[in-house]
Coordinates of C-alpha atoms and ligand atoms in Angstrom, one line a residue:
X1320 CA 0.2 -0.2 -0.2
X1321 CA 1.7 3.5 -1.0
X1322 CA 0.4 7.5 -0.6
X1323 CA 0.6 10.6 -1.3
X1324 CA 0.1 13.1 1.0
X1325 CA -1.0 17.0 0.1
X1326 CA 0.7 19.3 1.7
X1327 CA -0.9 22.6 1.9
X1328 CA 0.0 25.4 5.3
X1329 CA 1.5 22.9 7.1
X1330 CA 5.1 22.9 5.7
X1331 CA 7.3 20.7 7.9
X1332 CA 8.0 16.8 9.2
X1333 CA 7.3 17.4 12.8
X1334 CA 4.0 16.6 14.0
X1335 CA 2.1 16.6 11.2
X1336 CA -0.9 13.8 10.9
X1337 CA -1.2 13.6 7.3
X1338 CA 2.5 12.4 6.7
X1339 CA 2.5 10.5 10.2
X1340 CA -0.5 8.8 9.6
X1341 CA 0.3 8.3 5.4
X1342 CA 3.5 7.0 6.6
X1343 CA 2.1 3.8 8.0
X1344 CA 1.8 2.7 4.4
X1345 CA 4.7 1.1 2.7
X1346 CA 5.2 4.0 0.4
X1347 CA 4.7 7.0 0.7
X1348 CA 5.3 10.7 -2.1
X1349 CA 4.1 14.1 -1.5
X1350 CA 2.8 16.8 -3.8
X1351 CA 2.5 20.1 -3.4
X1352 CA -0.1 22.1 -5.7
X1353 CA 1.3 25.0 -7.5
X1354 CA -2.2 27.2 -7.8
X1355 CA -0.6 30.5 -9.1
X1356 CA -3.5 32.7 -10.8
X1357 CA -5.3 31.2 -7.3
X1358 CA -3.5 33.0 -5.0
X1359 CA -3.4 35.8 -7.5
X1360 CA -7.1 36.2 -7.6
X1361 CA -6.7 35.6 -3.7
X1362 CA -5.4 38.7 -4.0
X1363 CA -1.5 37.6 -2.3
X1364 CA 2.0 39.5 -3.3
X1365 CA 4.9 38.5 -3.9
X1366 CA 6.4 38.5 -0.2
X1367 CA 3.3 36.1 1.2
X1368 CA 4.1 34.0 -2.4
X1369 CA 7.8 34.2 -1.7
X1370 CA 7.8 32.9 1.6
X1371 CA 5.6 30.1 0.8
X1372 CA 7.2 28.7 -2.1
X1373 CA 11.2 29.2 0.4
X1374 CA 9.0 27.3 3.0
X1375 CA 8.5 23.9 0.3
X1376 CA 11.8 24.2 -1.0
X1377 CA 13.1 23.5 2.2
X1378 CA 10.7 21.1 3.0
X1379 CA 11.7 19.3 -0.2
X1380 CA 14.4 18.8 1.0
X1381 CA 13.7 17.9 4.4
X1382 CA 11.2 15.0 2.4
X1383 CA 15.1 14.5 1.0
X1384 CA 16.3 12.9 3.8
X1385 CA 13.8 10.9 4.9
X1386 CA 13.5 9.0 1.8
X1387 CA 10.3 10.9 0.4
X1388 CA 10.0 12.9 -3.0
X1389 CA 7.9 16.1 -3.2
X1390 CA 6.4 16.8 -6.5
X1391 CA 5.4 20.1 -7.8
X1392 CA 2.2 19.7 -9.2
X1393 CA 1.5 23.2 -11.6
X1394 CA -2.4 23.7 -12.5
X1395 CA -3.8 27.1 -12.7
X1396 CA -6.0 27.6 -10.1
X1397 CA -8.5 25.3 -7.6
X1398 CA -10.9 24.0 -10.4
X1399 CA -8.3 22.4 -11.9
X1400 CA -6.7 20.5 -8.9
X1401 CA -8.8 16.7 -8.4
X1402 CA -8.6 16.3 -12.0
X1403 CA -4.4 17.0 -11.2
X1404 CA -3.9 14.8 -7.8
X1405 CA -6.6 11.8 -9.6
X1406 CA -4.2 12.1 -12.2
X1407 CA -1.3 11.9 -10.8
X1408 CA -2.4 9.2 -8.0
X1409 CA -3.4 7.2 -10.4
X1410 CA 0.4 7.2 -12.3
X1411 CA 1.7 6.4 -8.4
X1412 CA -0.1 4.0 -8.4
X1413 CA -1.4 5.3 -4.6
X1414 CA -4.4 3.8 -3.3
X1415 CA -4.8 7.2 -0.3
X1416 CA -4.5 10.4 -0.6
X1417 CA -3.9 12.2 3.1
X1418 CA -3.9 15.7 3.7
X1419 CA -4.2 18.0 6.9
X1420 CA -8.2 20.1 6.5
X1421 CA -8.0 24.7 6.0
X1422 CA -11.1 26.6 6.4
X1423 CA -11.5 29.2 3.9
X1424 CA -14.3 28.8 1.7
X1425 CA -12.9 28.5 -1.6
X1426 CA -10.3 25.2 0.1
X1427 CA -13.3 24.0 1.6
X1428 CA -15.2 23.8 -1.9
X1429 CA -12.0 22.6 -3.8
X1430 CA -11.3 20.0 -1.1
X1431 CA -14.9 19.0 -0.8
X1432 CA -14.4 18.7 -4.8
X1433 CA -11.4 16.5 -4.6
X1434 CA -13.0 13.7 -2.2
X1435 CA -15.9 13.3 -4.3
X1436 CA -13.4 12.8 -7.4
X1437 CA -10.6 10.8 -6.0
X1438 CA -13.7 8.3 -3.8
X1439 CA -15.3 7.5 -7.2
X1440 CA -12.2 6.2 -8.6
X1441 CA -12.1 3.9 -5.1
X1442 CA -8.7 6.0 -3.2
X1443 CA -9.3 5.8 0.1
X1444 CA -9.1 10.0 1.3
X1445 CA -7.8 10.5 5.1
X1446 CA -7.8 14.6 6.6
X1447 CA -7.2 15.7 9.7
X1448 CA -7.7 18.9 11.4
X1449 CA -4.1 20.7 12.6
X1450 CA -4.4 24.6 12.0
X1451 CA -6.2 24.2 15.6
X1452 CA -6.4 22.4 18.4
X1453 CA -10.8 21.9 18.2
X1454 CA -12.2 21.2 15.1
X1455 CA -14.2 24.4 14.1
X1456 CA -17.7 24.3 14.6
X1457 CA -17.3 21.7 17.7
X1458 CA -16.6 25.0 21.3
X1459 CA -20.1 25.9 22.1
X1460 CA -21.9 28.3 23.8
X1461 CA -24.1 26.8 26.7
X1462 CA -27.2 27.6 23.9
X1463 CA -25.3 25.6 21.3
X1464 CA -24.0 28.5 19.6
X1465 CA -20.9 29.2 17.9
X1466 CA -19.1 32.1 20.2
X1467 CA -18.8 35.2 18.3
X1468 CA -16.7 37.1 20.9
X1469 CA -13.2 36.4 22.0
X1470 CA -13.1 36.5 25.5
X1471 CA -16.2 33.4 26.4
X1472 CA -14.4 31.3 22.9
X1473 CA -10.9 32.0 24.7
X1474 CA -12.4 30.1 28.5
X1475 CA -14.5 27.9 27.0
X1476 CA -11.3 26.8 24.3
X1477 CA -8.9 26.6 27.9
X1478 CA -12.2 24.9 29.8
X1479 CA -11.5 22.0 26.7
X1480 CA -8.1 21.8 26.3
X1481 CA -7.6 21.0 30.5
X1482 CA -9.9 17.9 29.6
X1483 CA -7.1 16.8 27.1
X1484 CA -3.6 16.1 26.7
X1485 CA -1.8 17.6 24.0
X1486 CA -0.1 15.6 21.3
X1487 CA 2.5 16.1 18.5
X1488 CA 3.7 13.3 16.3
X1489 CA 6.9 12.9 15.3
X1490 CA 8.4 12.4 11.5
X1491 CA 8.2 9.7 10.0
X1492 CA 10.3 7.3 9.9
X1493 CA 13.2 7.2 6.8
X1494 CA 12.0 5.3 4.1
X1495 CA 14.1 3.7 0.7
X1496 CA 13.8 6.0 -1.7
X1497 CA 11.1 5.0 -3.7
X1498 CA 11.5 3.9 -7.6
X1499 CA 9.7 6.7 -9.8
X1500 CA 7.6 6.0 -12.1
X1501 CA 8.2 7.3 -15.9
X1502 CA 5.6 10.0 -16.6
X1503 CA 4.1 10.1 -20.3
X1504 CA 5.6 12.1 -22.6
X1505 CA 3.2 14.6 -23.2
X1506 CA 1.7 15.1 -19.2
X1507 CA -1.6 16.9 -19.0
X1508 CA -0.4 19.0 -16.2
X1509 CA 3.6 20.2 -15.6
X1510 CA 5.2 18.2 -12.8
X1511 CA 8.7 18.2 -12.0
X1512 CA 10.5 17.1 -8.2
X1513 CA 13.1 20.8 -8.6
X1514 CA 12.1 24.3 -9.0
X1515 CA 13.3 25.8 -12.5
X1516 CA 14.2 28.5 -13.9
X1517 CA 11.5 28.3 -15.9
X1518 CA 8.9 28.0 -12.3
X1519 CA 10.9 31.1 -11.3
X1520 CA 9.9 32.8 -14.6
X1521 CA 6.4 32.1 -14.8
X1522 CA 5.9 33.5 -10.9
X1523 CA 8.0 37.0 -12.4
X1524 CA 5.2 36.9 -15.1
X1525 CA 2.1 37.2 -12.3
X1526 CA 4.3 39.2 -9.7
X1527 CA 6.6 41.7 -11.5
X1528 CA 8.2 42.5 -9.1
X1529 CA 9.3 39.1 -8.0
X1530 CA 11.3 38.2 -6.3
X1531 CA 11.0 40.0 -3.7
X1532 CA 14.0 40.5 -1.1
X1533 CA 13.4 37.6 2.2
X1534 CA 15.8 39.1 4.1
X1535 CA 14.1 42.3 4.8
X1536 CA 11.6 40.8 6.7
X1537 CA 14.0 39.3 8.1
X1538 CA 16.2 41.2 9.4
X1539 CA 13.8 43.1 10.9
X1540 CA 12.7 40.8 12.8
X1541 CA 14.5 37.2 13.6
X1542 CA 16.8 36.8 16.1
X1543 CA 20.4 37.0 14.6
X1544 CA 20.9 33.7 16.1
X1545 CA 19.0 32.5 13.6
X1546 CA 19.6 35.2 11.2
X1547 CA 23.0 33.2 10.7
X1548 CA 22.0 29.6 10.2
X1549 CA 18.8 30.8 7.9
X1550 CA 15.3 31.4 8.9
X1551 CA 13.7 29.5 6.4
X1552 CA 12.0 26.4 7.5
X1553 CA 11.1 24.5 10.1
X1554 CA 14.1 24.2 11.8
X1555 CA 14.5 28.4 12.0
X1556 CA 11.5 28.2 13.1
X1557 CA 12.3 26.6 16.3
X1558 CA 15.3 28.1 16.8
X1559 CA 13.1 31.6 16.4
X1560 CA 10.7 30.5 18.8
X1561 CA 13.5 28.9 21.6
X1562 CA 15.2 32.9 21.0
X1563 CA 11.9 34.4 21.5
X1564 CA 11.7 32.4 24.9
X1565 CA 15.4 33.5 26.3
X1566 CA 15.1 36.8 24.7
X1567 CA 14.9 38.9 28.1
X1568 CA 14.6 43.2 28.2
X1569 CA 17.4 43.2 31.3
X1570 CA 20.1 41.9 28.6
X1571 CA 19.4 43.6 25.4
X1572 CA 16.8 46.6 26.2
X1573 CA 15.5 46.3 22.2
X1574 CA 14.4 42.9 22.2
X1575 CA 12.8 41.3 25.0
X1576 CA 10.7 37.3 25.3
X1577 CA 8.2 35.8 26.4
X1578 CA 9.2 36.4 30.0
X1579 CA 8.3 40.3 29.0
X1580 CA 5.8 39.4 26.5
X1581 CA 2.4 41.3 28.3
X1582 CA 4.5 44.6 29.5
X1583 CA 6.6 44.5 26.4
X1584 CA 4.9 43.5 23.2
X1585 CA 2.5 46.4 22.5
X1586 CA 5.6 48.6 21.8
X1587 CA 6.6 48.6 18.5
X1588 CA 10.5 49.9 19.0
X1589 CA 10.7 46.7 21.2
X1590 CA 11.1 43.0 19.2
X1591 CA 9.3 42.0 21.9
X1592 CA 7.2 40.1 19.8
X1593 CA 7.7 36.0 18.8
X1594 CA 8.1 37.0 15.0
X1595 CA 6.2 33.6 14.2
X1596 CA 3.7 34.6 12.0
X1597 CA 5.3 34.1 9.2
X1598 CA 6.6 30.1 10.1
X1599 CA 3.0 29.7 11.7
X1600 CA 0.8 30.9 8.4
X1601 CA 3.1 28.5 6.2
X1602 CA 2.6 25.8 8.8
X1603 CA 6.3 25.5 9.3
X1604 CA 5.0 25.7 12.6
X1605 CA 2.2 23.8 14.3
X1606 CA 0.1 25.3 17.0
X1607 CA 0.1 22.0 18.9
X1608 CA 4.5 22.3 18.7
X1609 CA 4.0 26.2 20.4
X1610 CA 1.9 25.0 22.6
X1611 CA 3.8 22.4 24.0
X1612 CA 6.8 23.5 24.0
X1613 CA 5.0 27.1 25.6
X1614 CA 3.8 24.5 28.9
X1615 CA 6.7 22.9 28.8
X1616 CA 8.4 26.6 30.4
X1617 CA 5.2 27.2 31.9
X1618 CA 2.8 24.5 33.0
X1619 CA 0.6 27.4 33.6
X1620 CA 0.1 29.0 30.2
X1621 CA -3.1 27.6 29.8
X1622 CA -4.7 28.5 33.3
X1623 CA -7.1 31.4 32.1
X1624 CA -7.4 32.2 36.1
X1625 CA -6.5 35.6 36.7
X1626 CA -4.3 35.3 39.0
X1627 CA -1.9 34.0 35.9
X1628 CA -3.1 35.0 33.0
X1629 CA -1.4 38.2 32.6
X1630 CA 2.2 36.5 32.8
X1631 CA 3.8 36.0 29.5
X1632 CA 3.0 32.7 28.5
X1633 CA -0.6 32.6 29.6
X1634 CA -0.6 36.3 27.0
X1635 CA 0.8 35.1 24.2
X1636 CA -1.2 31.4 24.1
X1637 CA -4.0 34.1 24.1
X1638 CA -2.9 35.3 21.0
X1639 CA -2.2 32.1 19.6
X1640 CA -6.4 31.4 20.9
X1641 CA -7.0 34.8 18.5
X1642 CA -5.7 32.9 15.9
X1643 CA -8.0 29.9 16.7
X1644 CA -11.3 32.1 17.4
X1645 CA -10.7 33.4 13.4
X1646 CA -10.5 30.8 12.0
X1647 CA -13.5 29.2 14.0
X1648 CA -15.5 32.4 12.3
X1649 CA -14.0 32.1 9.5
X1650 CA -15.5 28.7 9.8
X1651 CA -19.2 29.2 11.2
X1652 CA -19.8 31.9 8.7
X1653 CA -18.8 31.3 5.0
X1654 CA -19.6 34.9 4.2
X1655 CA -16.5 36.2 5.5
X1656 CA -14.7 34.5 3.3
X1657 CA -16.3 36.0 0.3
X1658 CA -15.6 40.1 1.0
X1659 CA -18.6 40.4 3.3
X1660 CA -19.2 42.0 6.6
X1661 CA -19.8 39.8 9.6
X1662 CA -21.9 42.5 11.0
X1663 CA -24.7 42.5 8.2
X1664 CA -26.0 45.6 9.6
X1665 CA -22.5 47.2 8.6
X1666 CA -23.0 46.0 4.6
X1667 CA -24.9 50.0 3.6
X1668 CA -22.1 52.2 5.7
X1669 CA -21.6 54.9 3.2
X1670 CA -17.5 54.3 2.7
X1671 CA -16.5 57.5 1.1
X1672 CA -14.3 56.9 -2.2
X1673 CA -11.3 59.0 -1.5
X1674 CA -8.1 57.8 -4.2
X1675 CA -5.6 60.7 -2.7
X1676 CA -6.6 59.6 1.0
X1677 CA -6.3 55.6 0.1
X1678 CA -2.8 56.6 -1.8
X1679 CA -1.7 58.3 0.9
X1680 CA -2.4 55.6 3.5
X1681 CA -0.7 53.3 1.1
X1682 CA 2.3 54.9 1.2
X1683 CA 2.3 56.6 4.6
X1684 CA 1.8 60.2 4.1
X1685 CA -1.3 60.5 6.0
X1686 CA 0.8 63.2 8.3
X1687 CA 0.3 60.8 11.5
X1688 CA 3.7 59.9 12.6
X1689 CA 2.9 56.5 14.4
X1690 CA 0.4 55.6 11.3
X1691 CA 3.4 56.7 8.5
X1692 CA 5.7 54.5 9.8
X1693 CA 3.5 51.5 10.2
X1694 CA 2.8 51.7 6.6
X1695 CA 6.4 52.3 5.6
X1696 CA 6.9 49.1 7.6
X1697 CA 4.6 47.3 6.3
X1698 CA 5.7 48.2 2.5
X1699 CA 9.5 47.9 3.5
X1700 CA 9.4 44.4 4.8
X1701 CA 6.5 42.3 4.4
X1702 CA 5.4 42.8 8.2
X1703 CA 4.2 45.1 10.5
X1704 CA 3.6 45.0 14.1
X1705 CA 0.2 44.7 15.5
X1706 CA -0.7 47.3 17.5
X1707 CA 0.6 49.6 14.4
X1708 CA -1.9 47.0 12.0
X1709 CA -4.9 47.5 14.5
X1710 CA -3.6 51.6 14.8
X1711 CA -3.4 51.4 10.6
X1712 CA -6.4 50.0 10.1
X1713 CA -8.5 52.1 12.6
X1714 CA -7.0 55.0 10.6
X1715 CA -8.9 54.1 7.5
X1716 CA -11.9 52.6 8.2
X1717 CA -12.6 55.4 11.2
X1718 CA -10.6 58.1 10.4
X1719 CA -10.5 58.4 6.5
X1720 CA -13.9 56.5 6.6
X1721 CA -12.7 53.9 3.8
X1722 CA -13.9 50.4 2.9
X1723 CA -11.9 48.4 5.6
X1724 CA -12.0 45.8 2.0
X1725 CA -9.1 47.9 0.3
X1726 CA -7.5 48.0 3.5
X1727 CA -7.7 43.5 4.0
X1728 CA -6.4 43.7 0.2
X1729 CA -3.5 45.8 0.4
X1730 CA -2.2 44.0 3.3
X1731 CA -3.0 40.3 2.0
X1732 CA -0.6 41.7 -0.9
X1733 CA 2.0 43.4 1.1
X1734 CA 2.3 40.5 4.5
X1735 CA 4.8 38.0 4.5
X1736 CA 2.3 37.0 7.1
X1737 CA -0.9 37.1 4.7
X1738 CA -3.7 34.7 6.0
X1739 CA -7.2 35.0 4.8
X1740 CA -8.4 34.3 8.8
X1741 CA -6.4 36.4 11.2
X1742 CA -6.0 38.9 8.4
X1743 CA -9.8 39.2 7.9
X1744 CA -10.7 39.0 11.4
X1745 CA -8.4 42.0 12.2
X1746 CA -9.7 44.3 9.8
X1747 CA -13.5 43.9 11.2
X1748 CA -12.2 43.9 14.1
X1749 CA -10.5 47.6 13.7
X1750 CA -13.7 48.7 11.2
X1751 CA -16.0 48.3 14.1
X1752 CA -17.7 45.6 11.2
X1753 CA -16.2 42.3 12.8
X1754 CA -16.1 40.6 16.4
X1755 CA -15.2 43.4 18.0
X1756 CA -17.6 43.7 21.6
X1757 CA -16.8 47.0 22.1
X1758 CA -19.4 49.5 20.2
X1759 CA -18.1 51.3 16.9
X1760 CA -16.9 54.4 19.0
X1761 CA -13.8 52.7 20.1
X1762 CA -11.8 55.0 17.4
X1763 CA -8.4 55.1 19.0
X1764 CA -6.8 58.4 18.6
X1765 CA -3.6 58.1 16.5
X1766 CA -1.8 61.0 18.4
X1767 CA -2.1 59.0 21.7
X1768 CA -1.4 56.1 20.9
X1769 CA 1.9 57.6 19.7
X1770 CA 2.6 59.1 23.1
X1771 CA 1.4 55.5 25.1
X1772 CA 3.6 53.4 22.4
X1773 CA 6.1 55.1 20.8
X1774 CA 6.7 57.7 23.7
X1775 CA 10.3 58.4 22.6
X1776 CA 9.6 58.9 19.4
X1777 CA 12.4 55.4 18.4
X1778 CA 9.4 53.7 16.2
X1779 CA 8.9 56.7 13.9
X1780 CA 12.5 58.0 13.3
X1781 CA 13.6 54.8 11.8
X1782 CA 10.3 54.2 9.7
X1783 CA 10.1 58.0 8.8
X1784 CA 13.5 59.6 8.1
X1785 CA 12.1 63.0 8.1
X1786 CA 11.5 62.9 11.6
X1787 CA 14.6 61.9 12.4
X1788 CA 16.0 65.8 13.7
X1789 CA 12.4 66.2 15.5
X1790 CA 12.6 66.5 19.5
X1791 CA 10.4 65.6 22.2
X1792 CA 6.9 65.7 21.7
X1793 CA 6.5 67.1 19.1
X1794 CA 7.2 63.9 17.3
X1795 CA 4.3 62.4 17.8
X1796 CA 1.9 65.8 16.4
X1797 CA 4.3 68.1 14.4
X1798 CA 3.7 71.6 14.4
X1799 CA 3.2 72.6 10.6
X1800 CA 6.0 74.7 10.7
X1801 CA 8.1 72.3 11.1
X1802 CA 6.3 70.0 9.1
X1803 CA 7.0 72.5 5.8
X1804 CA 10.7 72.6 7.2
X1805 CA 11.4 68.9 7.0
X1806 CA 9.2 67.9 3.8
X1807 CA 6.9 65.8 6.3
X1808 CA 3.0 65.6 5.4
X1809 CA 0.5 67.9 6.4
X1810 CA -2.1 65.8 8.4
X1811 CA -5.3 64.9 5.9
X1812 CA -7.3 64.8 8.6
X1813 CA -8.8 66.4 12.3
X1814 CA -8.6 63.6 14.4
X1815 CA -12.2 64.9 16.4
X1816 CA -13.9 66.1 13.0
X1817 CA -13.0 62.3 11.8
X1818 CA -14.2 60.6 14.8
X1819 CA -17.4 63.1 14.5
X1820 CA -18.0 61.8 10.6
X1821 CA -17.1 58.2 11.6
X1822 CA -19.4 58.1 14.7
X1823 CA -22.2 59.7 12.5
X1824 CA -22.0 57.3 9.2
X1825 CA -22.1 54.7 12.4
X1826 CA -24.9 56.0 14.1
X1827 CA -27.3 56.9 10.1
X1828 CA -27.1 52.8 10.0
X1829 CA -29.3 52.7 13.1
X1830 CA -31.4 55.7 11.9
Ligands
FAD919 P1 3.4 37.2 18.2 O1 2.9 38.5 19.6 O2 4.3 36.6 18.9 O3 1.9 36.4 18.6 C1 1.9 35.1 18.6 C2 1.7 34.6 17.1 O4 -0.3 34.8 17.2 C3 1.3 35.2 16.3 O5 2.6 34.6 15.1 C4 0.0 34.8 15.0 O6 -0.2 33.6 14.9 C5 -1.0 34.6 16.2 N1 -1.8 36.1 17.2 C6 -1.3 37.2 17.3 N2 -2.2 38.3 16.8 C7 -3.3 37.8 16.7 C8 -4.4 38.3 17.0 N3 -4.4 39.8 16.8 N4 -5.3 38.4 15.6 C9 -4.7 36.6 15.2 N5 -3.8 36.4 15.4 C10 -2.5 37.0 16.3 N6 -1.4 37.8 11.9 C11 -1.4 37.0 10.4 O7 -1.0 35.9 11.1 N7 -1.7 37.2 9.6 C12 -2.1 38.3 8.9 O8 -2.3 38.6 8.1 C13 -2.3 39.1 10.1 N8 -3.8 40.7 9.3 C14 -4.1 40.6 10.3 C15 -4.6 42.6 10.3 C16 -5.0 43.3 11.1 C17 -6.0 44.5 10.5 C18 -4.9 43.0 12.6 C19 -5.0 43.5 13.1 C20 -4.1 41.7 13.1 C21 -3.2 41.4 12.2 N9 -2.9 39.6 12.3 C22 -2.2 38.9 11.2 C23 -2.2 39.5 14.1 C24 -1.5 39.7 13.9 O9 -1.5 41.3 14.2 C25 -0.5 39.6 13.8 O10 -0.2 38.0 14.4 C26 1.3 39.4 14.6 O11 1.5 41.2 14.4 C27 2.4 39.0 14.2 O12 3.5 38.9 14.7 P2 4.3 38.0 16.4 O13 4.4 36.9 15.6 O14 5.4 38.6 16.7 O15 3.1 37.2 16.9

């Protein structure tokens, strides 16, 4: 009996349920389906695509040491995947296809079609939950409903986890490199075992800015000890994780780790968060690996009791639960995968149309220093600090009153860690069209946020060089004369007026 493992966003050999189970067969092959047109339709950009493909190549090497070939199967989009996998399964003469589940709407439709096609041809199809601890739809309120507010979801998640033990599966045992079949000369799909120049060219044609410089992201985020050993792949993700656990602010003032996470995580000028979002997005690190390691460091990390909730480890786990929460939301409310608001009543909101304001936001020229610093960090590195993702998203949707979908798409195009569930969840939270329990009048004051989270202006000066020489409190809200002198943008809206405009637009929904 031989089996085919279809890798998707689970690009690792450690703790990979589909791979581990498939490897109980006599012979295992792997496949990664490259779907460039679909990625384009999903609005992904060169940063995320480059990151994914670098991880596919790292996985190929990892699998090679285990004697498992990883094929690259090229199709245009999801509509061709079932045909392509059926063809490959028949060529390899496997009896089963294994994969780990994805929860986005198009991915679910694709998987359903693949399963039906393969089962109709008598292949066994086996799938597992991998990105989450609990199957979406399995954690319900006392009334049997899906949780739509984070805190009760988090409590239920912790209580449910306390009832079971966390389990990670080992990598599969090495096998003898199998004899590979000769494919017919004229194959219906492009299939290969090695990344070739023409592959890069094909991708470049879709993203002319490819190859995007991954080192910009990794320089900004990865710990030096990890950078020295290469930053792509599951081994690098584990090293980055260890470096985060060990980092201490007392030793390196600009770098903090797990212990200081609660106090330091909101300050963008500190490297105080794990930087693991890219690894988690492609599955170079699994959620179970992350949680078991954290539990070994702090046995109480999964305990949301008041006494322990402020410990760094507990707080970090809560962030991983946000990630899982948004996956459950995406699954239960497929409309959010399809460009629609979670809160249906906000469909009628009168968003403005203002291309100049949108361009100023994209280019980091709003005249609000911390907003601009965040946007410039995103475009330059493919990553933005969480506090600034919230601030810039709220600025676009509330201060500029521009449709959150514009910003969501811009983030998708520029983020290395682009992930539909977390990005959509974050955007809808900020725009008050989503699951935020606080009503629409939560509108951050960008200057106050700047004073609180970048008090000395270190982060602003790093990313907005025009303001490098501006001193004191003026860094948060430069005077007009200063702006003119250093060539920095005038504020594109006035905070109080913009806030009032947003409040009125939301109020009009219930009029
Ligand atoms: P850490 O603080 O170390 O957190 C650990 C992990 O928890 C992260 O790697 C991430 O997987 C998860 N996490 C942390 N915060 C959140 C959150 N608010 N929501 C969901 N998961 C979270 N995250 C993405 O991975 N991809 C996205 O496309 C994305 N888009 C976002 C858009 C907006 C508007 C907002 C407000 C947030 C978005 N986030 C997204 C969540 C969060 O900003 C990033 O996960 C985080 O900044 C990544 O840095 P880190 O790995 O150092 O995080």
